[in-house]
GROMACS .gro file of C-alpha atoms in nm:
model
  123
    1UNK     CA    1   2.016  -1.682   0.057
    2UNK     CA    2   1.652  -1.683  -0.148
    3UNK     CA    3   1.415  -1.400  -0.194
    4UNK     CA    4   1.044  -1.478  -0.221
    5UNK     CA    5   0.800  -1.250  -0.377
    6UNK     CA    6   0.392  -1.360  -0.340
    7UNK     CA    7   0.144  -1.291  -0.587
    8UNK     CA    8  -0.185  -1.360  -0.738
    9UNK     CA    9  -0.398  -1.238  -0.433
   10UNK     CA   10  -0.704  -1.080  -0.420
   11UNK     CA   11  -1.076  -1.055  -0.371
   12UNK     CA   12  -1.279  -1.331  -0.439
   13UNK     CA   13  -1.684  -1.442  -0.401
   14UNK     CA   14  -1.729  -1.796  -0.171
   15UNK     CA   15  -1.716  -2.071  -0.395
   16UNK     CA   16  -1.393  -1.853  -0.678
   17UNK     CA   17  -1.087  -1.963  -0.709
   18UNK     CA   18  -0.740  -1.812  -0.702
   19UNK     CA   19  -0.386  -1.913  -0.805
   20UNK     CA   20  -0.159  -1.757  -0.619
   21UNK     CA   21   0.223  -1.802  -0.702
   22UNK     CA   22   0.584  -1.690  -0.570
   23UNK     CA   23   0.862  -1.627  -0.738
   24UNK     CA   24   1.189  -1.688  -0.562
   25UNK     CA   25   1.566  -1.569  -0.669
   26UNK     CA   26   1.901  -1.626  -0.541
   27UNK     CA   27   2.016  -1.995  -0.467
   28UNK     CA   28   1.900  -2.307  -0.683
   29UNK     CA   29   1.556  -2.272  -0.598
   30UNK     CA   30   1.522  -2.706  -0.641
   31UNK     CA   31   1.739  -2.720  -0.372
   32UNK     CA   32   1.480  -2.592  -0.141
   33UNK     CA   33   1.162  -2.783   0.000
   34UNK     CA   34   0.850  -2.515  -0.070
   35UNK     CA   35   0.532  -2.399   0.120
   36UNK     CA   36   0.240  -2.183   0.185
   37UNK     CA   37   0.131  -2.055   0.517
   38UNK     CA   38  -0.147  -1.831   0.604
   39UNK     CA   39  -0.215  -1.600   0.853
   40UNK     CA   40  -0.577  -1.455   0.944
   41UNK     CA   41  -0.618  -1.139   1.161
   42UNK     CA   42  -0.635  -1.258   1.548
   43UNK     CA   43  -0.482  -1.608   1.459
   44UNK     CA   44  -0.131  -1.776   1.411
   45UNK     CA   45   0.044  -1.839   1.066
   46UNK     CA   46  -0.037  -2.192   1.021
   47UNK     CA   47   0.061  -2.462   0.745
   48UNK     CA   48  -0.136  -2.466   0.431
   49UNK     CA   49   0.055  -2.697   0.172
   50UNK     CA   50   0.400  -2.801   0.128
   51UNK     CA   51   0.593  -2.984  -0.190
   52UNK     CA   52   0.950  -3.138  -0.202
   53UNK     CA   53   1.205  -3.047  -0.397
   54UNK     CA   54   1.124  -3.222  -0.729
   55UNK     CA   55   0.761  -3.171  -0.693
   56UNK     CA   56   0.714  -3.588  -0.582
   57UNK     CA   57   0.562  -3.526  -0.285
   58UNK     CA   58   0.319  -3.275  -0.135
   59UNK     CA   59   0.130  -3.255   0.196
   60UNK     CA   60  -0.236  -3.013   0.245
   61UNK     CA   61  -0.360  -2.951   0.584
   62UNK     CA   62  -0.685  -3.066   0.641
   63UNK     CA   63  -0.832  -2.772   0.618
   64UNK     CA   64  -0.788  -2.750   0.265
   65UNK     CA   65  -0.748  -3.131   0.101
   66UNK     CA   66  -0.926  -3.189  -0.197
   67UNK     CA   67  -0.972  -2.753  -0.242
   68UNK     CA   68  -0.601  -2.648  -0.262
   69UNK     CA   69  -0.319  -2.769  -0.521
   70UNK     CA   70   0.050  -2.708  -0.430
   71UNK     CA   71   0.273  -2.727  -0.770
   72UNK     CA   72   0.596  -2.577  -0.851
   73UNK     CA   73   0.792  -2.492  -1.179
   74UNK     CA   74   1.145  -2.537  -1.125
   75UNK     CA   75   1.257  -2.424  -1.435
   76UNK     CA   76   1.058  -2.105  -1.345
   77UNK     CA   77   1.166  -2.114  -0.994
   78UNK     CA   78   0.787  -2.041  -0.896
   79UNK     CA   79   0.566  -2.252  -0.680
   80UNK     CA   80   0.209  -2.222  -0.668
   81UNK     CA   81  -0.091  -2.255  -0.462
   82UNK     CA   82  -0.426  -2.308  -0.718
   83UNK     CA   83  -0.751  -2.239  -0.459
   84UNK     CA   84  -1.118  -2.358  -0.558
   85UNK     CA   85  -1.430  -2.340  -0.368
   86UNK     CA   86  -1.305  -2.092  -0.180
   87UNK     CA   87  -1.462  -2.005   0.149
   88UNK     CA   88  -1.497  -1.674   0.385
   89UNK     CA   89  -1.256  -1.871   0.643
   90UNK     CA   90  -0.980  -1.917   0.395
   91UNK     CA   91  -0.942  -1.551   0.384
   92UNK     CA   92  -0.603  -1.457   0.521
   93UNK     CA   93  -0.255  -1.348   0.432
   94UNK     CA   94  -0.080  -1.593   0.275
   95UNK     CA   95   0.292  -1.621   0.287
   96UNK     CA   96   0.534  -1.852   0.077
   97UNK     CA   97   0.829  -1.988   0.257
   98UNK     CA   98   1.085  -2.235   0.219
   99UNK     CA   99   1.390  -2.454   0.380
  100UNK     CA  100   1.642  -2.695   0.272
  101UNK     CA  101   1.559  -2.968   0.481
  102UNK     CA  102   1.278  -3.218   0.470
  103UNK     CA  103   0.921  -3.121   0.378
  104UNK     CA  104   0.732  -3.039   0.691
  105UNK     CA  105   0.499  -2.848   0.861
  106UNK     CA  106   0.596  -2.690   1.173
  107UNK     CA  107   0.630  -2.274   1.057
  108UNK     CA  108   0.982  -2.223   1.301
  109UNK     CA  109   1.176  -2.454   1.100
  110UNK     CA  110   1.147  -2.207   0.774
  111UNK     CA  111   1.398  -1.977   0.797
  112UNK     CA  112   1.294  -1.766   0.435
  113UNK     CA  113   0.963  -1.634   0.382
  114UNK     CA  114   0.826  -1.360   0.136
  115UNK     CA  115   0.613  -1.050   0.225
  116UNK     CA  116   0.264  -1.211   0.171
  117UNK     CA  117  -0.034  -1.160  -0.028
  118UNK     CA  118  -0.363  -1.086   0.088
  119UNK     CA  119  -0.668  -1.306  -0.014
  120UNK     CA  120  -1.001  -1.209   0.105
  121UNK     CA  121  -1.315  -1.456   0.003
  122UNK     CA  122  -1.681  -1.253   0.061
  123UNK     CA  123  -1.989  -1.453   0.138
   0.00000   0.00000   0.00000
């Protein structure tokens, strides 16, 4: 079992930047494949960034290539999500989450997720 705990939300102007980061505790958090979802009011969680268990390999949704960094710190057992030029439609909750399988996107095969953190970008 893993515990995730989200932080480093906020309120930003269009155009900031955030880090946000999550802390997990339990197993050996490099055993687990990492991610971020989001979820915006009216709409489904949906795939943000993912990284392997090393840190090789990451994946962005489209959405947010070239804006959003995924990293993690395994001796820290923290990933993070760094956010620039933030926009009013990235504003959502966004929820860490991980599995011990391969690095994907689909949100049903994560079976541990954290309680979220709330970013909100004004125009």
């Amino acid at each position: 079992q893993v515990q995730l705990v989200e932080s480093g939300g906020g309120l930003v102007q269009a155009g900031g930047s955030l880090r946000l980061s999550c802390a997990a505790s339990g197993r050996t958090f490099s055993s687990y494949v990492m991610a971020w979802f989001r979820q915006a009011p009216g709409k489904e969680r949906e795939f943000v960034a993912g990284i392997s268990r090393s840190g090789a390999s990451t994946t962005n949704a489209d959405s947010v290539k070239a804006r959003f960094t995924i990293s993690r710190d395994n001796a820290k057992n923290t990933v993070y999500l760094q956010m620039n030029s933030l926009k009013p439609e990235d504003t959502a909750v966004y929820y860490c989450a991980c599995r011990e399988l391969g690095l994907i996107s689909r949100r049903a095969d994560y079976p541990y997720w954290g309680q979220g953190t709330q970013v909100t970008v004004s125009s």
